[in-house]
Coordinates of C-alpha atoms in Angstrom, one line a residue:
M1 CA 119.9 103.1 65.1
A2 CA 120.3 106.5 66.7
E3 CA 116.9 106.1 68.3
Q4 CA 117.9 102.8 69.8
R5 CA 121.1 104.4 71.3
I6 CA 119.0 107.1 72.9
I7 CA 116.6 104.5 74.4
G8 CA 119.7 102.5 75.6
K9 CA 121.1 105.6 77.3
K10 CA 117.8 106.4 79.0
R11 CA 117.5 102.8 80.2
T12 CA 121.1 102.9 81.6
I13 CA 120.4 106.2 83.4
I14 CA 117.2 104.8 84.9
L15 CA 119.0 101.6 85.9
I16 CA 121.7 103.7 87.6
I17 CA 119.1 105.6 89.5
F18 CA 117.3 102.5 90.7
L19 CA 120.6 100.9 91.7
G20 CA 121.6 104.0 93.6
V21 CA 118.3 104.1 95.5
F22 CA 118.5 100.4 96.2
L23 CA 122.1 100.4 97.5
T24 CA 121.7 103.6 99.5
S25 CA 118.5 102.4 101.2
L26 CA 120.1 99.0 101.8
I27 CA 123.1 100.6 103.5
I28 CA 120.9 102.8 105.6
F29 CA 118.6 100.0 106.8
R30 CA 121.5 97.7 107.7
S31 CA 123.4 100.5 109.4
I32 CA 120.7 102.1 111.5
P33 CA 121.0 102.4 114.5
L34 CA 124.7 103.3 114.3
D35 CA 125.2 102.6 118.0
V36 CA 123.8 99.0 117.8
R37 CA 125.9 95.9 117.0
K38 CA 124.2 93.2 115.0
T39 CA 125.2 89.6 115.1
Y40 CA 123.3 87.2 112.8
N41 CA 122.6 83.4 112.7
Q42 CA 124.3 82.1 115.8
F43 CA 123.4 78.7 117.3
V44 CA 122.7 77.1 120.6
T45 CA 121.6 73.5 121.3
T46 CA 118.5 72.6 123.4
E47 CA 118.3 69.9 126.0
D48 CA 116.8 67.6 123.4
D49 CA 119.6 68.3 121.0
I50 CA 117.9 70.7 118.6
K51 CA 120.0 73.5 117.0
I52 CA 118.3 76.9 117.6
C53 CA 119.4 79.9 115.4
Y54 CA 119.3 83.4 116.9
N55 CA 120.3 87.0 116.1
V56 CA 121.7 89.5 118.7
F57 CA 121.2 93.2 118.7
E58 CA 123.0 95.1 121.4
P59 CA 124.2 98.7 122.2
T60 CA 127.8 99.4 121.4
N61 CA 128.2 102.1 124.1
N62 CA 127.1 100.0 127.1
D63 CA 130.0 98.7 129.2
S64 CA 127.8 97.5 132.1
T65 CA 128.3 94.0 133.4
N66 CA 124.6 93.9 134.4
K67 CA 122.8 94.6 131.1
K68 CA 119.1 94.1 130.6
A69 CA 118.2 91.5 128.0
V70 CA 115.0 90.7 126.1
L71 CA 114.2 87.5 124.2
I72 CA 111.8 87.7 121.2
G73 CA 109.9 84.8 119.8
H74 CA 108.0 84.8 116.5
G75 CA 104.8 83.2 115.4
V76 CA 104.0 80.0 113.6
M77 CA 105.1 79.8 109.9
V78 CA 107.2 83.0 110.0
N79 CA 110.7 83.4 111.5
K80 CA 112.9 85.7 113.6
E81 CA 113.2 88.3 110.9
V82 CA 109.6 89.5 111.3
M83 CA 110.6 90.8 114.7
K84 CA 113.6 92.8 113.5
M85 CA 112.0 96.2 113.7
M86 CA 111.0 95.7 117.3
A87 CA 114.4 94.2 118.1
L88 CA 116.3 97.2 116.7
E89 CA 114.1 99.7 118.6
L90 CA 114.8 97.9 121.9
A91 CA 118.5 97.7 121.2
K92 CA 118.5 101.4 120.5
N93 CA 117.2 101.9 124.0
D94 CA 120.1 100.0 125.7
F95 CA 118.7 96.4 125.7
V96 CA 120.5 93.3 124.6
V97 CA 118.0 91.7 122.3
V98 CA 118.0 88.1 121.1
S99 CA 115.5 87.1 118.5
F100 CA 115.4 83.5 117.6
D101 CA 113.9 80.9 115.3
F102 CA 111.7 78.3 117.1
R103 CA 112.4 74.6 116.2
G104 CA 111.2 73.7 112.7
H105 CA 111.3 77.3 111.6
G106 CA 113.8 79.5 109.8
R107 CA 117.3 78.3 110.2
S108 CA 116.7 76.3 113.4
G109 CA 116.8 72.5 113.3
G110 CA 114.1 70.1 114.4
D111 CA 110.6 69.7 113.1
F112 CA 107.0 70.6 114.0
N113 CA 105.6 67.0 113.9
Y114 CA 104.9 67.0 117.6
I115 CA 101.8 69.1 117.1
A116 CA 100.2 65.9 115.8
D117 CA 100.2 64.7 119.4
N118 CA 97.4 67.1 120.3
F119 CA 95.4 66.6 117.1
N120 CA 92.1 64.9 117.4
L121 CA 89.9 65.1 114.3
D122 CA 86.9 63.9 116.2
N123 CA 87.1 66.8 118.7
L124 CA 88.7 69.7 116.8
D125 CA 87.2 73.0 117.8
M126 CA 88.5 75.7 115.5
E127 CA 88.2 78.2 118.3
E128 CA 90.7 76.2 120.3
H129 CA 93.3 75.8 117.5
I130 CA 96.1 76.9 119.8
D131 CA 95.6 73.6 121.6
L132 CA 97.6 72.0 118.7
F133 CA 100.7 73.7 120.0
N134 CA 102.6 72.0 122.8
F135 CA 104.1 75.1 124.2
N136 CA 106.0 73.2 126.8
I137 CA 108.2 71.8 124.0
L138 CA 108.9 75.3 122.7
T139 CA 110.0 76.5 126.1
R140 CA 113.1 74.3 125.6
D141 CA 114.1 76.7 122.8
I142 CA 113.7 79.7 125.1
K143 CA 115.6 77.9 127.9
A144 CA 118.5 77.2 125.5
I145 CA 118.8 80.9 124.5
K146 CA 118.7 81.9 128.2
E147 CA 121.0 79.3 129.6
E148 CA 123.4 78.5 126.8
Y149 CA 123.9 82.0 125.4
L150 CA 122.8 84.8 127.8
A151 CA 124.0 83.1 131.0
N152 CA 127.4 82.4 129.5
R153 CA 128.0 86.0 128.4
G154 CA 128.7 87.1 131.9
D155 CA 127.4 90.7 131.4
I156 CA 123.6 90.1 131.6
D157 CA 121.3 90.6 134.6
M158 CA 119.9 87.1 134.5
A159 CA 117.4 87.8 137.3
N160 CA 115.7 90.6 135.3
L161 CA 114.9 89.3 131.8
G162 CA 112.2 90.3 129.5
Y163 CA 110.3 88.3 126.9
I164 CA 108.2 89.3 123.9
G165 CA 106.2 86.7 122.0
Y166 CA 104.2 87.1 118.8
S167 CA 101.3 84.7 118.2
M168 CA 102.7 81.2 118.8
G169 CA 105.7 82.8 120.4
G170 CA 103.4 84.5 122.9
G171 CA 101.9 81.1 123.8
A172 CA 105.4 79.8 124.5
G173 CA 106.1 82.9 126.5
F174 CA 103.1 82.4 128.8
E175 CA 104.3 78.8 129.4
A176 CA 107.9 79.9 130.1
C177 CA 107.2 83.0 132.2
F178 CA 104.6 81.2 134.3
T179 CA 107.3 79.1 136.0
D180 CA 110.5 81.0 135.4
N181 CA 110.8 83.9 137.8
D182 CA 113.9 85.3 136.1
F183 CA 111.5 86.9 133.5
K184 CA 110.4 90.2 135.2
A185 CA 108.4 91.4 132.2
M186 CA 106.4 89.8 129.4
I187 CA 104.7 91.2 126.3
G188 CA 102.3 89.1 124.3
L189 CA 101.9 90.5 120.7
C190 CA 98.6 89.1 119.4
P191 CA 99.5 86.1 121.5
A192 CA 98.1 82.6 121.6
I193 CA 96.9 82.5 125.2
D194 CA 96.5 79.6 127.6
V195 CA 94.6 81.5 130.3
S196 CA 95.5 78.7 132.8
K197 CA 99.1 80.0 132.6
V198 CA 98.2 83.4 134.0
N199 CA 97.6 84.3 137.7
T200 CA 98.3 87.2 140.0
T201 CA 101.9 86.3 140.4
N202 CA 103.0 85.2 136.9
P203 CA 103.8 86.2 134.2
K204 CA 105.2 89.2 135.9
N205 CA 104.5 92.7 134.6
L206 CA 102.3 91.6 131.7
L207 CA 101.5 93.7 128.6
I208 CA 99.2 92.3 126.0
L209 CA 99.1 94.0 122.5
A210 CA 95.9 93.0 120.7
S211 CA 94.4 93.8 117.3
K212 CA 90.7 94.6 116.8
Y213 CA 90.6 92.7 113.6
D214 CA 92.8 89.7 114.7
E215 CA 91.9 86.7 112.5
A216 CA 93.6 84.2 114.9
I217 CA 93.3 85.4 118.5
V218 CA 90.0 85.8 120.4
F219 CA 89.9 89.0 122.4
D220 CA 87.9 87.3 125.2
D221 CA 91.0 85.3 126.0
V222 CA 92.9 88.5 126.4
L223 CA 90.3 89.8 128.8
K224 CA 90.2 86.5 130.7
A225 CA 94.0 86.5 131.0
M226 CA 94.0 90.0 132.4
E227 CA 91.2 89.1 134.8
N228 CA 93.4 86.2 136.1
K229 CA 96.3 88.6 136.4
T230 CA 94.6 91.5 138.2
E231 CA 91.3 90.0 139.6
I232 CA 89.5 92.9 137.8
S233 CA 86.4 91.7 135.9
T234 CA 86.5 91.4 132.2
S235 CA 83.6 93.9 131.8
V236 CA 85.5 96.7 133.5
I237 CA 88.6 96.0 131.4
L238 CA 86.6 95.9 128.2
E239 CA 84.8 99.2 129.0
S240 CA 88.1 101.0 129.3
V241 CA 89.5 99.3 126.1
N242 CA 86.4 100.2 124.1
E243 CA 86.7 103.9 125.3
K244 CA 90.5 104.5 125.2
N245 CA 91.9 101.4 123.3
Y246 CA 93.9 100.6 126.4
W247 CA 93.5 99.6 130.1
E248 CA 96.2 99.6 132.8
Y249 CA 95.9 98.1 136.2
D250 CA 96.0 101.0 138.6
A251 CA 97.1 99.0 141.6
G252 CA 99.8 97.2 139.7
S253 CA 103.5 97.7 140.6
F254 CA 106.6 96.9 138.5
T255 CA 108.5 96.3 141.7
T256 CA 106.2 93.5 142.8
G257 CA 105.6 92.2 139.2
T258 CA 101.9 93.0 139.3
A259 CA 101.8 95.7 136.6
A260 CA 99.4 94.9 133.8
R261 CA 98.2 96.6 130.7
V262 CA 96.2 95.9 127.6
Y263 CA 96.5 97.9 124.4
R264 CA 94.1 97.2 121.4
N265 CA 94.9 98.7 118.1
P266 CA 91.6 99.7 116.5
Y267 CA 92.9 99.4 113.0
Q268 CA 95.2 96.4 113.0
E269 CA 94.9 92.6 112.2
H270 CA 97.2 89.7 113.0
F271 CA 99.7 89.3 110.3
L272 CA 101.0 92.9 110.2
A273 CA 101.2 93.3 113.9
P274 CA 105.1 92.8 114.2
W275 CA 105.6 95.9 112.0
D276 CA 103.0 98.2 113.6
K277 CA 104.6 101.4 115.0
S278 CA 102.2 101.7 117.9
Y279 CA 102.9 98.2 119.1
I280 CA 106.7 98.7 118.8
K281 CA 106.4 101.9 120.9
E282 CA 104.2 100.2 123.5
A283 CA 106.7 97.3 123.7
R284 CA 109.7 99.7 124.1
N285 CA 108.1 101.8 126.8
W286 CA 106.9 98.7 128.7
M287 CA 110.4 97.2 128.8
L288 CA 111.8 100.6 129.8
R289 CA 109.4 100.9 132.7
A290 CA 109.6 97.2 133.8
L291 CA 113.3 96.5 133.5
Q292 CA 115.0 99.8 133.6
G293 CA 112.6 101.6 136.0
E294 CA 112.1 104.4 133.5
S295 CA 109.3 106.8 134.3
N296 CA 110.4 110.1 132.6
P297 CA 107.7 110.9 130.1
N298 CA 110.1 112.7 127.8
I299 CA 112.0 109.5 127.3
L300 CA 108.9 107.4 127.0
Q301 CA 107.6 109.8 124.3
S302 CA 111.0 110.1 122.6
S303 CA 111.4 109.6 118.8
M304 CA 111.8 106.2 117.3
I305 CA 114.0 104.9 114.5
Y306 CA 110.9 103.3 113.0
N307 CA 110.3 106.0 110.4
I308 CA 113.7 106.0 108.9
L309 CA 113.8 102.2 108.8
S310 CA 110.4 102.0 107.1
I311 CA 111.2 104.7 104.5
S312 CA 114.6 103.1 103.7
L313 CA 113.0 99.7 103.4
I314 CA 110.2 101.0 101.0
L315 CA 112.8 102.7 98.8
E316 CA 114.9 99.6 98.9
I317 CA 112.0 97.5 97.6
I318 CA 111.2 100.1 94.9
G319 CA 114.8 100.1 93.8
A320 CA 114.9 96.3 93.8
M321 CA 111.8 96.0 91.6
G322 CA 113.1 98.7 89.3
I323 CA 116.4 96.9 88.8
F324 CA 114.6 93.6 88.2
F325 CA 112.3 94.9 85.5
I326 CA 115.0 96.7 83.6
L327 CA 117.5 93.8 83.8
S328 CA 114.9 91.1 83.1
G329 CA 113.7 93.0 80.1
L330 CA 117.2 93.2 78.7
I331 CA 118.0 89.5 79.5
V332 CA 114.8 88.2 77.9
S333 CA 115.0 90.5 74.9
K334 CA 118.6 90.0 74.2
L335 CA 119.4 86.4 75.3
S336 CA 116.3 84.3 74.9
K337 CA 115.0 82.8 71.7
R338 CA 112.1 85.2 71.0
R339 CA 108.7 83.8 70.2
E340 CA 106.6 86.3 68.3
E341 CA 103.5 84.4 67.5
T342 CA 100.8 83.5 70.1
L343 CA 99.7 79.9 70.8
I344 CA 96.3 80.8 69.5
E345 CA 95.8 82.5 66.1
E346 CA 95.5 86.3 66.6
D347 CA 92.6 86.5 64.2
K348 CA 90.7 84.0 66.2
I349 CA 91.4 85.9 69.5
K350 CA 90.0 89.0 67.9
E351 CA 86.7 87.3 67.3
W352 CA 86.2 86.4 71.0
G353 CA 84.6 88.9 73.3
F354 CA 86.6 90.0 76.4
Q355 CA 83.5 90.1 78.6
E356 CA 82.5 86.6 77.5
I357 CA 85.9 85.2 78.3
V358 CA 86.0 86.7 81.8
A359 CA 82.4 86.0 82.7
H360 CA 82.5 82.4 81.8
A361 CA 85.9 81.9 83.5
L362 CA 84.4 83.4 86.7
I363 CA 81.5 80.8 86.7
Y364 CA 84.0 78.0 86.4
I365 CA 86.1 79.4 89.2
V366 CA 83.2 79.8 91.6
L367 CA 81.7 76.3 90.8
L368 CA 84.9 74.2 90.5
S369 CA 87.6 75.7 92.7
F370 CA 86.8 73.9 95.9
P371 CA 85.9 70.5 94.3
C372 CA 89.2 70.7 92.3
M373 CA 91.2 71.1 95.5
L374 CA 90.4 67.4 96.3
L375 CA 92.6 66.5 93.3
F376 CA 95.5 67.9 95.3
L377 CA 95.3 65.4 98.2
P378 CA 98.1 63.1 96.9
F379 CA 100.5 66.0 97.0
F380 CA 100.2 66.3 100.7
L381 CA 102.6 63.4 101.1
G382 CA 105.5 65.9 101.0
H383 CA 107.1 66.9 104.4
L384 CA 106.1 70.6 104.2
L385 CA 102.4 70.3 105.1
I386 CA 101.6 74.0 105.1
T387 CA 103.3 74.5 101.8
G388 CA 101.0 71.8 100.5
F389 CA 98.0 73.5 102.0
M390 CA 98.9 76.9 100.5
L391 CA 99.4 75.4 97.1
M392 CA 96.1 73.5 97.4
L393 CA 94.3 76.8 97.8
I394 CA 95.6 78.0 94.4
F395 CA 95.5 74.5 92.8
G396 CA 91.7 74.5 92.9
P397 CA 91.1 77.7 90.9
S398 CA 94.0 76.8 88.6
M399 CA 92.3 73.5 87.7
A400 CA 89.0 75.4 87.3
I401 CA 90.7 77.7 84.8
F402 CA 92.1 74.6 83.0
F403 CA 88.6 73.0 82.7
Y404 CA 87.3 76.4 81.5
L405 CA 90.0 76.7 78.8
R406 CA 89.3 73.1 77.8
A407 CA 85.6 73.8 77.3
F408 CA 86.2 77.2 75.7
M409 CA 88.6 75.9 73.2
K410 CA 86.6 72.8 72.4
K411 CA 83.6 74.9 71.6
R412 CA 85.8 76.9 69.1
D413 CA 87.3 73.8 67.5
Y414 CA 90.6 74.0 69.4
N415 CA 92.2 71.1 71.3
I416 CA 93.5 72.3 74.7
T417 CA 95.9 69.3 74.9
S418 CA 97.5 70.3 71.5
I419 CA 97.9 73.9 72.7
Y420 CA 99.6 72.8 75.9
K421 CA 101.9 70.4 74.0
E422 CA 102.7 73.2 71.5
A423 CA 103.8 75.4 74.4
F424 CA 106.3 72.8 75.6
K425 CA 107.4 71.8 72.0
T426 CA 108.3 75.3 71.0
T427 CA 110.4 76.3 74.0
N428 CA 114.0 75.4 74.4
I429 CA 116.8 74.9 77.0
Q430 CA 118.0 78.4 76.4
N431 CA 114.6 79.9 77.3
I432 CA 114.2 77.6 80.3
L433 CA 117.6 78.8 81.7
I434 CA 116.6 82.4 81.0
G435 CA 113.3 81.7 83.0
L436 CA 115.3 80.3 85.9
T437 CA 117.8 83.2 85.7
T438 CA 115.1 85.9 85.9
G439 CA 113.2 84.0 88.6
F440 CA 116.3 83.7 90.8
M441 CA 117.3 87.3 90.1
L442 CA 113.8 88.4 91.4
Y443 CA 114.2 86.1 94.4
F444 CA 117.6 87.4 95.2
L445 CA 116.5 91.1 95.0
L446 CA 113.5 90.5 97.2
Q447 CA 115.4 88.4 99.7
I448 CA 118.0 91.1 100.4
S449 CA 115.3 93.8 100.6
I450 CA 112.0 92.8 102.0
G451 CA 113.7 89.6 103.3
Q452 CA 115.2 91.7 106.0
I453 CA 111.9 91.8 107.8
F454 CA 110.1 88.8 106.1
S455 CA 112.6 86.2 105.0
I456 CA 111.8 84.0 102.1
M457 CA 114.9 81.8 102.6
P458 CA 113.9 78.2 103.0
A459 CA 115.6 76.2 105.7
T460 CA 118.4 73.7 104.7
F461 CA 116.0 70.7 104.8
D462 CA 113.3 72.6 103.0
W463 CA 115.5 73.1 100.0
L464 CA 115.4 69.4 99.5
W465 CA 111.7 69.6 98.8
V466 CA 111.9 72.8 96.7
P467 CA 112.2 70.9 93.3
F468 CA 109.1 68.8 94.2
Y469 CA 107.0 71.8 95.2
F470 CA 108.3 73.9 92.3
G471 CA 107.0 71.3 89.8
I472 CA 103.5 71.6 91.4
T473 CA 103.8 75.4 91.5
F474 CA 104.8 75.4 87.8
L475 CA 101.7 73.5 86.8
I476 CA 99.4 75.7 88.9
Y477 CA 100.8 78.9 87.4
F478 CA 101.0 77.5 83.9
N479 CA 97.2 77.3 83.8
F480 CA 96.8 80.8 85.1
I481 CA 99.3 82.2 82.6
M482 CA 97.6 80.3 79.7
F483 CA 94.5 82.2 80.6
F484 CA 95.9 85.7 81.5
Q485 CA 98.6 85.9 78.8
P486 CA 97.6 84.3 75.4
L487 CA 94.0 85.3 76.0
I488 CA 93.6 88.3 78.4
Q489 CA 96.8 90.1 77.5
E490 CA 96.3 89.7 73.8
K491 CA 92.7 90.9 74.1
I492 CA 93.8 93.9 76.1
G493 CA 96.5 94.6 73.5
E494 CA 93.7 95.2 70.9
K495 CA 92.5 98.2 72.8
Y496 CA 95.3 99.6 74.9
K497 CA 98.8 100.7 73.9
N498 CA 100.5 99.9 77.2
T499 CA 99.4 96.3 77.2
A500 CA 101.7 95.0 79.9
L501 CA 100.7 97.7 82.4
V502 CA 97.0 97.4 81.9
T503 CA 97.1 93.6 81.9
G504 CA 99.3 93.6 85.0
C505 CA 96.7 95.7 86.8
F506 CA 93.8 93.5 85.6
N507 CA 95.8 90.4 86.5
F508 CA 96.6 91.7 89.9
A509 CA 93.0 92.8 90.6
A510 CA 91.6 89.5 89.4
N511 CA 93.9 87.5 91.5
V512 CA 93.2 89.5 94.6
L513 CA 89.5 89.0 94.2
L514 CA 90.1 85.3 93.6
S515 CA 92.1 85.0 96.8
L516 CA 89.4 86.9 98.6
F517 CA 86.9 84.3 97.5
I518 CA 89.1 81.3 98.2
L519 CA 90.1 82.4 101.7
L520 CA 86.9 84.1 102.8
T521 CA 84.4 81.3 101.8
P522 CA 85.6 78.7 104.3
C523 CA 86.0 81.3 106.9
L524 CA 82.4 82.3 106.6
I525 CA 81.3 78.6 106.6
L526 CA 83.4 77.6 109.6
G527 CA 82.9 80.9 111.5
N528 CA 86.7 81.1 112.0
Y529 CA 89.0 83.6 110.2
F530 CA 92.3 82.1 111.0
I531 CA 93.3 81.3 107.4
F532 CA 92.3 84.8 106.3
M533 CA 95.5 86.2 107.7
F534 CA 97.1 84.7 104.6
F535 CA 95.4 87.3 102.5
V536 CA 97.9 90.1 103.4
P537 CA 101.1 88.3 102.1
V538 CA 99.2 86.9 99.2
V539 CA 98.3 90.4 98.0
G540 CA 102.0 91.3 97.9
L541 CA 102.7 88.0 96.1
H542 CA 100.1 88.7 93.5
A543 CA 101.5 92.2 92.9
V544 CA 104.9 90.7 92.1
S545 CA 103.7 87.7 90.1
S546 CA 101.1 89.5 88.0
F547 CA 103.4 92.3 86.8
T548 CA 106.3 89.8 86.3
A549 CA 104.2 87.6 84.1
T550 CA 102.7 90.3 82.0
Y551 CA 106.0 92.2 81.5
I552 CA 108.1 89.1 80.5
Y553 CA 105.3 87.9 78.2
S554 CA 105.5 91.3 76.5
K555 CA 109.1 90.6 75.7
N556 CA 108.7 86.9 74.7
K557 CA 105.5 85.0 74.2
D558 CA 107.2 81.7 75.3
V559 CA 104.7 80.8 78.2
I560 CA 107.1 78.2 79.6
L561 CA 109.8 80.9 80.1
V562 CA 107.1 83.2 81.6
T563 CA 105.8 80.5 83.9
I564 CA 109.2 79.5 85.3
A565 CA 110.2 83.1 86.0
T566 CA 106.9 83.7 87.7
A567 CA 106.4 80.5 89.7
L568 CA 109.8 80.5 91.5
I569 CA 108.9 83.2 94.1
P570 CA 105.6 81.7 95.3
C571 CA 107.3 78.3 95.6
L572 CA 110.2 79.6 97.7
M573 CA 107.9 81.8 99.8
F574 CA 105.5 78.9 100.6
S575 CA 108.4 76.6 101.3
T576 CA 109.8 79.1 103.7
L577 CA 106.6 79.6 105.6
S578 CA 106.0 75.9 106.3
P579 CA 107.6 74.2 109.3
I580 CA 108.7 70.6 108.7
I581 CA 105.4 68.7 109.2
W582 CA 104.5 65.3 107.7
I583 CA 100.8 64.5 107.3
G584 CA 101.4 60.9 108.2
N585 CA 102.0 61.9 111.8
F586 CA 98.3 63.0 112.0
V587 CA 97.0 59.6 110.9

């Protein structure tokens, strides 16, 4: 009893420490910079009656009636929050910054079904996937922010605006800035480029930030765009980029709008670009030079708020995960109906070799994952097409695991159907509610921490589809958990004392390798690496789900409870990343 009290006190102290780290970091991140006012989730209406959601970041100590403003557009599948680090840095440097959700994304209204208008299955060149986007429609969103918000403020220099566009947002920017001369500077961050929308006149004062390992954007398009802008050959530009990682047009002038520059990060890829420090610094300096006429090298080399924001965010995430594991452990241990026995007799598990289990499972995954994805086709009838696509990628290996378990158990006189039924029969409403509670607690902690720069909050319409996709996600993760927990975790427990930690590491490593196989295989076959940019967020997702599943299973062997708690985050994350697209529009 005394020992339990000591453990309880230690747990309480650790919880207080994590809570302190979390709250302190949260306050710092939301407060910095102190001289920037932040206004979230405002709305304007486009000419075709679509509600567009936007955030505003502006200096509090600027009383000018002629402020310089910058609009920031995000990429496909993500939302305005991914551009927050860049927005804060610009606002710190005296810009009024408006980041917004394009239609069909984030909290904006509308859908993304119009991309079906440019879809032709008989003539779909993967190198030209940006042709799917009708950027002319997206310019209506930019126009609404400009005319319905900025113009009505009365304190903005409307003839000297800046625009920054990431990926899809870059493509929309080229379209808008090609005809709208009020934009005196444009930055394309790993942008989708229509080179026909670039000439010596427009976009004015053009900076393109490119990544050497970009999975989505072809660098030749960047070079061609700069050739159109400057009439300097692509070979000359490329030679400079290869030598110095950048090229700037010597004859360009910010006054005449002919300034041009390319910067290519030699270490970066597509997905992480919005949070790259060098890109944020390049963007800040370009807007200072183009819109404020800044040329003082001391100012252009001045310190950034990036480091303190990054450190506070990392500490915030660590604090959030620490709080989750302590509280979820207490909740599951104290409130759930504890299941002690495994679904498979422990004596039988001890007879089976670990290497044999893993090696045979690997064979099934390699051979059956892609054929099993065909079984997912009926689930594409939902209105979140990309959510369906992401779930299909893990549905395949999940079903491969199921067929492996079926064959493995049958060979050892077990009936997989009976084991699955037993899992559902032996759970209860209390444990199901505990699973939902822990899952939503994890979601809440992640949303208010990492969600500040990568929101996992589905749009209002998307929530209507969450139960549908959660059912699918539950079934997918149930197969994985039936393999990793009752089999792998129990086998590891025979050899290692800290079973949950070792299993979590193994689970994480195995899932990362699995994702590498699933994403890289079609890329190599098609010669296009667009979908491989999913690998970065998927690694983070695996880290959370792997350790969540193994930790909660160590507290209660009810695999239904474990699956519910684990499957909620991927479901909500995938639902957030998908614009509203119905597959029927492509038929």
